[in-house]
Structure formats: C-alpha cells, structure tokens
Amino acid sequence: MQVRETHPATSATLVASGCVWHHASVVRIRDFLSLVYDRLPPHLPEALRDHRWRVRFSMLQVYFAGPAVHYEVWVQRKYRRIEIGLHFEGEREENERWARALGERVLENQARLGPDVELEEWTASWMRLHETRPLAGELKEPLADEIAERLAAFISVLEPMLEKERAAMVG
C-alpha cells in the first residue's frame, strides 16, 4: 500500500510505504531512501523498470537477476557522505568475473558516468563500481531527486553491459 502524505508546513508530498516527515521537510534515512526509489522509475528507460528493490538499514538496493549483484545508494550520515554504485556481493569467483568484465570497459564507464567512478575490491570477496559524494545538507526532496537521477544513470549505463555478460555466461 502506498501512502501519500503532504507536510502542511512545506506543501511537499512524499509517496512511499509508511514514510513519515520529521523536522519540517527533513526525513529519516529509510524514508529518504524510499523517496529516492519513488523518484527512480521516470529516469529509467522502459526496459529497465522491471526490477526488484529493498531498503536495508541505510541502503537502497535495486537488482535485476538477484540480490548478489545490485545497485546501491548508501547513506552514511556519520561520515556525511552518500555512495551510489553497483555492488557484487556473491561468491568471490563470480564477483571477480563481473569486475573483469567492467574493468575492460573502465574508460567507457568513466566517460559515461564521470571520472570519480571507481572499480575496487571492497572486501576479500566483494567488488564495487561506485562514487562517493559528500552529504552537504539534509535528506530532503531535492537531494532525493538528484540521487534518483544519478542511480538511474548507473543502471542505464551498466545494466545493459551486465545483461550481455549474463547472456554470454549462459550461451
């Protein structure tokens, strides 16, 4: 069930399951991430609107084939930053295969997504292609719009590459 709430002090509208406004138009992290997701679909090509998503702790995850490979928005309020990226959190060998496939196109990905996008081994087995940006203000609607648009750029650029790689693995 979706709930549409309008905050009387700001006339801003928040559409998400159970979101609650706090401190005028500032929202909790989980509510902010739900708002980011609500704003995401219009920025995606029609072919990429069929996916699954979840909010876990301070992370929004969007995935197509399974949750081990997902796009993520991670709000790190303590460090005043937001990460946007593509995460590979499956088995080490599979993650390395994904990283190699993207590594071969690193210059193309940076040309399309920007020079701050990095491909890195994050843990002993997990990989990610991501960018981190400062969280300069509060978690408000304009920032949710900006983050949704940026997440859509990651998905629009990278998911077609992943789809081709998945097809090559099967075929």
Coordinates of N, CA and C in Angstrom, one line a residue:
M1 N 0.8 -1.2 0.0 CA 0.0 0.0 0.0 C 0.9 1.2 0.0
Q2 N 0.6 2.2 -0.9 CA 1.3 3.4 -0.9 C 0.6 4.4 -0.1
V3 N 1.3 5.3 0.6 CA 0.7 6.3 1.4 C 1.2 7.6 0.8
R4 N 0.3 8.6 0.6 CA 0.7 9.9 0.1 C 0.5 10.8 1.2
E5 N 1.5 11.5 1.6 CA 1.4 12.5 2.7 C 1.9 13.8 2.3
T6 N 1.2 14.8 2.7 CA 1.6 16.2 2.4 C 1.9 16.9 3.7
H7 N 3.1 17.4 3.8 CA 3.5 18.1 5.1 C 3.0 19.5 5.0
P8 N 2.2 19.9 6.0 CA 1.5 21.2 5.9 C 2.4 22.4 5.9
A9 N 3.6 22.3 6.5 CA 4.5 23.5 6.6 C 5.2 23.7 5.3
T10 N 5.3 22.7 4.4 CA 6.1 22.8 3.2 C 5.3 22.6 2.0
S11 N 4.1 22.0 2.1 CA 3.3 21.5 1.0 C 4.0 20.5 0.1
A12 N 5.1 19.9 0.6 CA 5.8 18.9 -0.1 C 5.1 17.6 0.0
T13 N 5.1 16.8 -1.0 CA 4.5 15.5 -1.0 C 5.5 14.4 -1.0
L14 N 5.3 13.4 -0.1 CA 6.1 12.2 -0.1 C 5.3 11.0 -0.3
V15 N 5.6 10.2 -1.3 CA 4.9 9.0 -1.7 C 5.8 7.8 -1.4
A16 N 5.5 7.0 -0.4 CA 6.2 5.8 -0.2 C 5.4 5.0 0.9
S17 N 5.7 3.8 1.1 CA 5.1 3.0 2.1 C 5.4 3.4 3.5
G18 N 4.5 4.1 4.2 CA 4.7 4.4 5.6 C 5.8 5.5 5.9
C19 N 6.1 6.3 4.9 CA 7.1 7.4 5.2 C 6.5 8.4 6.1
V20 N 7.3 9.0 7.0 CA 6.9 10.0 7.9 C 7.9 11.2 7.8
W21 N 7.3 12.4 7.8 CA 8.2 13.6 7.7 C 8.6 13.9 9.2
H22 N 9.8 14.4 9.2 CA 10.4 14.9 10.5 C 11.1 16.2 10.3
H23 N 11.1 17.1 11.3 CA 11.8 18.3 11.2 C 11.5 19.1 9.9
A24 N 10.3 19.5 9.8 CA 9.9 20.2 8.6 C 10.0 19.3 7.4
S25 N 10.9 19.5 6.5 CA 10.9 18.6 5.3 C 12.1 17.7 5.3
V26 N 12.7 17.4 6.5 CA 13.8 16.5 6.6 C 13.2 15.1 6.9
V27 N 13.7 14.1 6.3 CA 13.2 12.7 6.6 C 14.2 11.8 7.1
R28 N 13.8 10.7 7.7 CA 14.7 9.7 8.2 C 15.4 9.0 7.1
I29 N 16.5 8.4 7.3 CA 17.2 7.7 6.2 C 16.4 6.7 5.5
R30 N 15.7 5.9 6.1 CA 14.8 4.9 5.5 C 13.8 5.5 4.6
D31 N 13.2 6.6 5.1 CA 12.2 7.3 4.4 C 12.8 8.0 3.2
F32 N 13.9 8.6 3.3 CA 14.7 9.2 2.2 C 14.9 8.2 1.1
L33 N 15.4 7.0 1.5 CA 15.7 6.0 0.5 C 14.5 5.5 -0.2
S34 N 13.4 5.4 0.5 CA 12.1 5.1 -0.2 C 11.7 6.2 -1.1
L35 N 11.9 7.4 -0.8 CA 11.6 8.5 -1.7 C 12.6 8.5 -2.9
V36 N 13.8 8.2 -2.7 CA 14.7 8.0 -3.8 C 14.2 7.0 -4.8
Y37 N 13.7 5.9 -4.2 CA 13.2 4.8 -5.1 C 11.9 5.3 -5.8
D38 N 11.1 6.0 -5.1 CA 9.8 6.5 -5.7 C 10.2 7.4 -6.9
R39 N 11.3 8.1 -6.9 CA 11.7 9.1 -7.9 C 12.5 8.4 -9.0
L40 N 12.9 7.1 -8.8 CA 13.7 6.5 -9.8 C 13.1 6.1 -11.1
P41 N 11.9 5.4 -11.1 CA 11.4 4.9 -12.4 C 11.3 5.9 -13.6
P42 N 10.9 7.1 -13.4 CA 10.8 8.0 -14.5 C 12.1 8.3 -15.2
H43 N 13.2 8.1 -14.5 CA 14.5 8.4 -15.0 C 15.1 7.1 -15.7
L44 N 14.4 6.0 -15.6 CA 14.9 4.8 -16.3 C 14.2 4.5 -17.6
P45 N 15.0 3.9 -18.6 CA 14.3 3.5 -19.8 C 13.3 2.5 -19.5
E46 N 12.2 2.4 -20.3 CA 11.1 1.4 -20.0 C 11.7 0.0 -19.8
A47 N 12.7 -0.4 -20.6 CA 13.2 -1.8 -20.5 C 13.8 -2.1 -19.1
L48 N 14.2 -1.1 -18.4 CA 14.9 -1.3 -17.1 C 14.0 -1.0 -15.9
R49 N 12.7 -0.9 -16.1 CA 11.8 -0.6 -15.0 C 11.3 -1.9 -14.3
D50 N 11.6 -3.0 -14.9 CA 11.2 -4.3 -14.3 C 12.3 -4.9 -13.4
H51 N 12.3 -4.6 -12.2 CA 13.4 -5.0 -11.2 C 12.8 -5.1 -9.9
R52 N 13.6 -5.5 -8.9 CA 13.2 -5.6 -7.5 C 14.0 -4.6 -6.7
W53 N 13.6 -4.3 -5.5 CA 14.3 -3.4 -4.7 C 14.0 -3.6 -3.2
R54 N 14.9 -3.1 -2.4 CA 14.6 -3.2 -1.0 C 15.4 -2.1 -0.3
V55 N 15.0 -1.8 0.9 CA 15.7 -0.8 1.8 C 16.2 -1.7 3.0
R56 N 17.5 -1.7 3.2 CA 18.0 -2.4 4.3 C 18.9 -1.4 5.1
F57 N 18.6 -1.2 6.3 CA 19.3 -0.3 7.2 C 19.4 1.1 6.5
S58 N 20.6 1.5 6.1 CA 20.7 2.8 5.5 C 21.1 2.7 4.0
M59 N 20.6 1.6 3.4 CA 20.9 1.3 2.0 C 19.7 1.0 1.2
L60 N 19.6 1.5 0.0 CA 18.6 1.1 -1.0 C 19.3 0.2 -2.0
Q61 N 18.7 -0.9 -2.3 CA 19.3 -1.8 -3.2 C 18.3 -2.1 -4.3
V62 N 18.7 -2.0 -5.6 CA 17.9 -2.3 -6.7 C 18.6 -3.4 -7.5
Y63 N 17.9 -4.5 -7.9 CA 18.6 -5.6 -8.6 C 17.7 -6.2 -9.6
F64 N 18.3 -6.9 -10.6 CA 17.6 -7.5 -11.7 C 17.6 -9.0 -11.6
A65 N 18.7 -9.6 -11.7 CA 18.8 -11.1 -11.7 C 18.8 -11.7 -10.3
G66 N 19.3 -11.0 -9.3 CA 19.3 -11.5 -8.0 C 20.1 -10.5 -7.1
P67 N 19.8 -10.5 -5.8 CA 20.4 -9.5 -4.9 C 21.9 -9.5 -4.7
A68 N 22.6 -10.6 -5.2 CA 24.1 -10.6 -5.0 C 24.7 -9.5 -5.9
V69 N 24.0 -9.2 -7.0 CA 24.5 -8.1 -7.9 C 23.4 -7.0 -7.9
H70 N 23.8 -5.9 -7.2 CA 22.7 -4.9 -7.1 C 23.3 -3.5 -7.1
Y71 N 22.5 -2.5 -7.5 CA 22.8 -1.1 -7.5 C 22.4 -0.7 -6.1
E72 N 23.2 0.3 -5.5 CA 23.0 0.6 -4.1 C 23.2 2.1 -3.9
V73 N 22.4 2.7 -3.1 CA 22.5 4.0 -2.5 C 22.7 3.8 -1.0
W74 N 23.8 4.2 -0.5 CA 24.2 4.0 0.9 C 24.4 5.4 1.5
V75 N 23.5 5.7 2.4 CA 23.6 7.0 3.2 C 24.5 6.7 4.4
Q76 N 25.6 7.4 4.5 CA 26.5 7.3 5.7 C 26.5 8.7 6.4
R77 N 25.4 8.8 7.2 CA 25.2 10.1 7.9 C 26.4 10.5 8.8
K78 N 26.9 9.5 9.5 CA 28.0 9.8 10.4 C 29.2 10.4 9.7
Y79 N 29.5 9.9 8.5 CA 30.6 10.4 7.7 C 30.2 11.5 6.7
R80 N 28.9 11.8 6.7 CA 28.4 12.9 5.9 C 28.7 12.6 4.4
R81 N 28.3 11.4 3.9 CA 28.5 11.1 2.5 C 27.5 10.1 2.1
I82 N 27.3 10.0 0.8 CA 26.4 9.1 0.1 C 27.2 8.4 -1.0
E83 N 27.0 7.1 -1.0 CA 27.7 6.2 -2.0 C 26.6 5.8 -3.0
I84 N 26.9 5.9 -4.3 CA 26.0 5.3 -5.3 C 26.8 4.4 -6.1
G85 N 26.4 3.2 -6.3 CA 27.2 2.3 -7.1 C 26.5 0.9 -7.4
L86 N 27.3 0.1 -8.1 CA 27.0 -1.3 -8.4 C 27.8 -2.2 -7.6
H87 N 27.2 -3.1 -6.8 CA 27.9 -4.0 -5.9 C 27.8 -5.4 -6.4
F88 N 28.9 -6.1 -6.2 CA 29.0 -7.5 -6.5 C 29.3 -8.2 -5.1
E89 N 28.3 -8.8 -4.6 CA 28.4 -9.4 -3.2 C 28.0 -10.9 -3.2
G90 N 28.4 -11.6 -4.3 CA 28.2 -13.0 -4.4 C 29.5 -13.8 -4.0
E91 N 29.7 -14.9 -4.7 CA 30.9 -15.7 -4.5 C 32.1 -15.0 -5.1
R92 N 33.2 -15.1 -4.5 CA 34.4 -14.4 -5.0 C 34.7 -14.5 -6.5
E93 N 34.6 -15.8 -7.0 CA 34.9 -16.0 -8.4 C 34.0 -15.3 -9.3
E94 N 32.7 -15.3 -8.9 CA 31.7 -14.6 -9.7 C 31.9 -13.1 -9.7
N95 N 32.2 -12.6 -8.5 CA 32.5 -11.2 -8.4 C 33.7 -10.7 -9.2
E96 N 34.7 -11.6 -9.2 CA 35.9 -11.2 -10.0 C 35.6 -11.2 -11.5
R97 N 34.7 -12.2 -11.9 CA 34.3 -12.2 -13.3 C 33.6 -10.9 -13.7
W98 N 32.7 -10.5 -12.8 CA 31.9 -9.2 -13.1 C 32.9 -8.0 -13.1
A99 N 33.8 -8.0 -12.2 CA 34.8 -6.9 -12.1 C 35.7 -6.9 -13.4
R100 N 36.1 -8.1 -13.8 CA 36.9 -8.1 -15.1 C 36.2 -7.6 -16.2
A101 N 34.9 -8.0 -16.3 CA 34.1 -7.5 -17.5 C 33.9 -6.0 -17.5
L102 N 33.7 -5.4 -16.3 CA 33.6 -4.0 -16.2 C 34.9 -3.3 -16.3
G103 N 36.0 -3.9 -15.8 CA 37.3 -3.4 -15.9 C 37.8 -3.2 -17.3
E104 N 37.3 -4.1 -18.2 CA 37.7 -3.9 -19.6 C 37.1 -2.7 -20.3
R105 N 36.0 -2.2 -19.6 CA 35.3 -1.0 -20.1 C 35.4 0.2 -19.2
V106 N 36.5 0.2 -18.4 CA 36.6 1.3 -17.3 C 36.6 2.7 -17.9
L107 N 37.3 2.9 -19.0 CA 37.4 4.2 -19.6 C 36.0 4.6 -20.2
E108 N 35.3 3.7 -20.8 CA 34.0 3.9 -21.3 C 33.0 4.3 -20.2
N109 N 33.1 3.5 -19.1 CA 32.2 3.8 -18.0 C 32.5 5.1 -17.3
Q110 N 33.8 5.5 -17.2 CA 34.1 6.8 -16.7 C 33.7 7.9 -17.6
A111 N 33.8 7.7 -18.9 CA 33.4 8.7 -19.9 C 31.9 8.9 -19.8
R112 N 31.1 7.9 -19.5 CA 29.7 8.0 -19.4 C 29.2 8.4 -18.0
L113 N 29.9 8.0 -17.0 CA 29.4 8.2 -15.6 C 30.2 9.2 -14.9
G114 N 31.4 9.6 -15.4 CA 32.2 10.6 -14.7 C 33.5 10.0 -14.2
P115 N 34.5 10.9 -14.0 CA 35.8 10.4 -13.6 C 36.0 10.0 -12.2
D116 N 35.0 10.3 -11.4 CA 35.0 9.9 -9.9 C 34.5 8.5 -9.7
V117 N 34.1 7.8 -10.7 CA 33.6 6.4 -10.6 C 34.8 5.5 -10.5
E118 N 34.8 4.6 -9.5 CA 35.9 3.7 -9.2 C 35.5 2.3 -9.2
L119 N 36.3 1.4 -9.7 CA 36.1 0.0 -9.6 C 37.1 -0.5 -8.6
E120 N 36.6 -1.2 -7.5 CA 37.5 -1.6 -6.5 C 37.1 -2.9 -5.8
E121 N 38.1 -3.6 -5.3 CA 37.8 -4.7 -4.4 C 37.6 -4.1 -3.1
W122 N 36.4 -4.3 -2.6 CA 35.9 -3.7 -1.3 C 36.3 -4.5 -0.1
T123 N 36.0 -5.8 -0.2 CA 36.4 -6.7 0.9 C 37.2 -7.8 0.3
A124 N 37.5 -8.9 1.0 CA 38.2 -10.0 0.5 C 37.5 -10.7 -0.7
S125 N 36.2 -10.5 -0.8 CA 35.5 -11.2 -1.9 C 34.5 -10.2 -2.6
W126 N 34.1 -9.1 -2.1 CA 33.2 -8.2 -2.7 C 33.9 -7.1 -3.5
M127 N 33.2 -6.8 -4.6 CA 33.7 -5.7 -5.5 C 32.6 -4.7 -5.7
R128 N 33.0 -3.5 -6.1 CA 32.0 -2.5 -6.4 C 32.6 -1.5 -7.4
L129 N 31.6 -0.9 -8.2 CA 31.9 0.2 -9.1 C 31.1 1.3 -8.5
H130 N 31.7 2.4 -8.0 CA 30.9 3.4 -7.2 C 31.5 4.7 -7.3
E131 N 30.7 5.7 -6.7 CA 31.2 7.0 -6.5 C 30.7 7.4 -5.1
T132 N 31.4 8.2 -4.4 CA 31.0 8.7 -3.1 C 31.0 10.2 -3.2
R133 N 29.9 10.8 -2.7 CA 29.7 12.2 -2.8 C 29.4 12.7 -1.4
P134 N 29.8 14.0 -1.1 CA 29.6 14.5 0.3 C 28.1 14.7 0.5
L135 N 27.7 14.5 1.7 CA 26.3 14.8 2.1 C 26.4 16.2 2.8
A136 N 26.2 17.2 2.0 CA 26.4 18.6 2.4 C 25.2 19.1 3.2
G137 N 24.0 18.8 2.9 CA 22.8 19.3 3.5 C 22.0 18.2 4.2
E138 N 20.7 18.4 4.3 CA 19.9 17.4 4.9 C 19.2 16.5 3.8
L139 N 18.6 15.4 4.3 CA 18.0 14.5 3.4 C 16.6 15.0 3.1
K140 N 16.5 15.8 2.0 CA 15.3 16.4 1.5 C 15.0 16.0 0.1
E141 N 13.8 16.4 -0.3 CA 13.3 16.0 -1.6 C 14.2 16.4 -2.8
P142 N 14.8 17.6 -2.9 CA 15.7 17.9 -4.0 C 16.9 16.9 -4.1
L143 N 17.4 16.5 -2.9 CA 18.5 15.6 -2.9 C 18.0 14.2 -3.3
A144 N 16.8 13.8 -2.9 CA 16.3 12.5 -3.4 C 16.1 12.5 -4.9
D145 N 15.7 13.6 -5.5 CA 15.6 13.7 -6.9 C 17.0 13.5 -7.6
E146 N 17.9 14.2 -7.1 CA 19.3 14.2 -7.6 C 19.9 12.8 -7.5
I147 N 19.7 12.1 -6.4 CA 20.3 10.8 -6.2 C 19.5 9.8 -7.1
A148 N 18.2 9.9 -7.2 CA 17.5 9.0 -8.1 C 18.0 9.1 -9.5
E149 N 18.2 10.3 -9.9 CA 18.7 10.6 -11.3 C 20.1 10.0 -11.5
R150 N 20.9 10.1 -10.5 CA 22.3 9.5 -10.6 C 22.2 8.0 -10.6
L151 N 21.4 7.4 -9.7 CA 21.3 6.0 -9.7 C 20.7 5.5 -11.0
A152 N 19.8 6.2 -11.6 CA 19.3 5.8 -12.9 C 20.4 5.8 -14.0
A153 N 21.3 6.8 -13.9 CA 22.4 6.8 -14.8 C 23.3 5.6 -14.7
F154 N 23.6 5.2 -13.4 CA 24.4 3.9 -13.2 C 23.6 2.7 -13.8
I155 N 22.4 2.6 -13.5 CA 21.6 1.5 -14.0 C 21.5 1.5 -15.6
S156 N 21.2 2.7 -16.1 CA 21.1 2.8 -17.6 C 22.4 2.5 -18.3
V157 N 23.5 2.8 -17.8 CA 24.8 2.6 -18.4 C 25.3 1.2 -18.2
L158 N 25.1 0.7 -17.0 CA 25.8 -0.6 -16.6 C 24.9 -1.8 -16.8
E159 N 23.6 -1.7 -16.6 CA 22.8 -2.9 -16.7 C 22.8 -3.5 -18.1
P160 N 22.8 -2.8 -19.2 CA 22.9 -3.4 -20.5 C 24.2 -4.2 -20.6
M161 N 25.3 -3.7 -20.0 CA 26.6 -4.5 -20.0 C 26.4 -5.8 -19.3
L162 N 25.8 -5.7 -18.1 CA 25.6 -6.9 -17.3 C 24.7 -7.9 -18.0
E163 N 23.7 -7.4 -18.7 CA 22.8 -8.3 -19.4 C 23.5 -9.1 -20.5
K164 N 24.4 -8.4 -21.2 CA 25.2 -9.0 -22.3 C 26.2 -10.1 -21.6
E165 N 26.7 -9.7 -20.5 CA 27.6 -10.7 -19.8 C 26.9 -11.9 -19.3
R166 N 25.7 -11.7 -18.8 CA 24.8 -12.8 -18.3 C 24.5 -13.7 -19.5
A167 N 24.2 -13.2 -20.6 CA 23.8 -13.9 -21.8 C 25.1 -14.7 -22.3
A168 N 26.2 -14.1 -22.2 CA 27.5 -14.9 -22.6 C 27.8 -16.0 -21.7
M169 N 27.4 -15.8 -20.4 CA 27.7 -16.9 -19.4 C 26.8 -18.1 -19.7
V170 N 25.6 -17.8 -20.1 CA 24.6 -18.9 -20.3 C 24.9 -19.6 -21.7
G171 N 25.2 -18.8 -22.7 CA 25.4 -19.3 -24.0 C 26.7 -19.7 -24.3

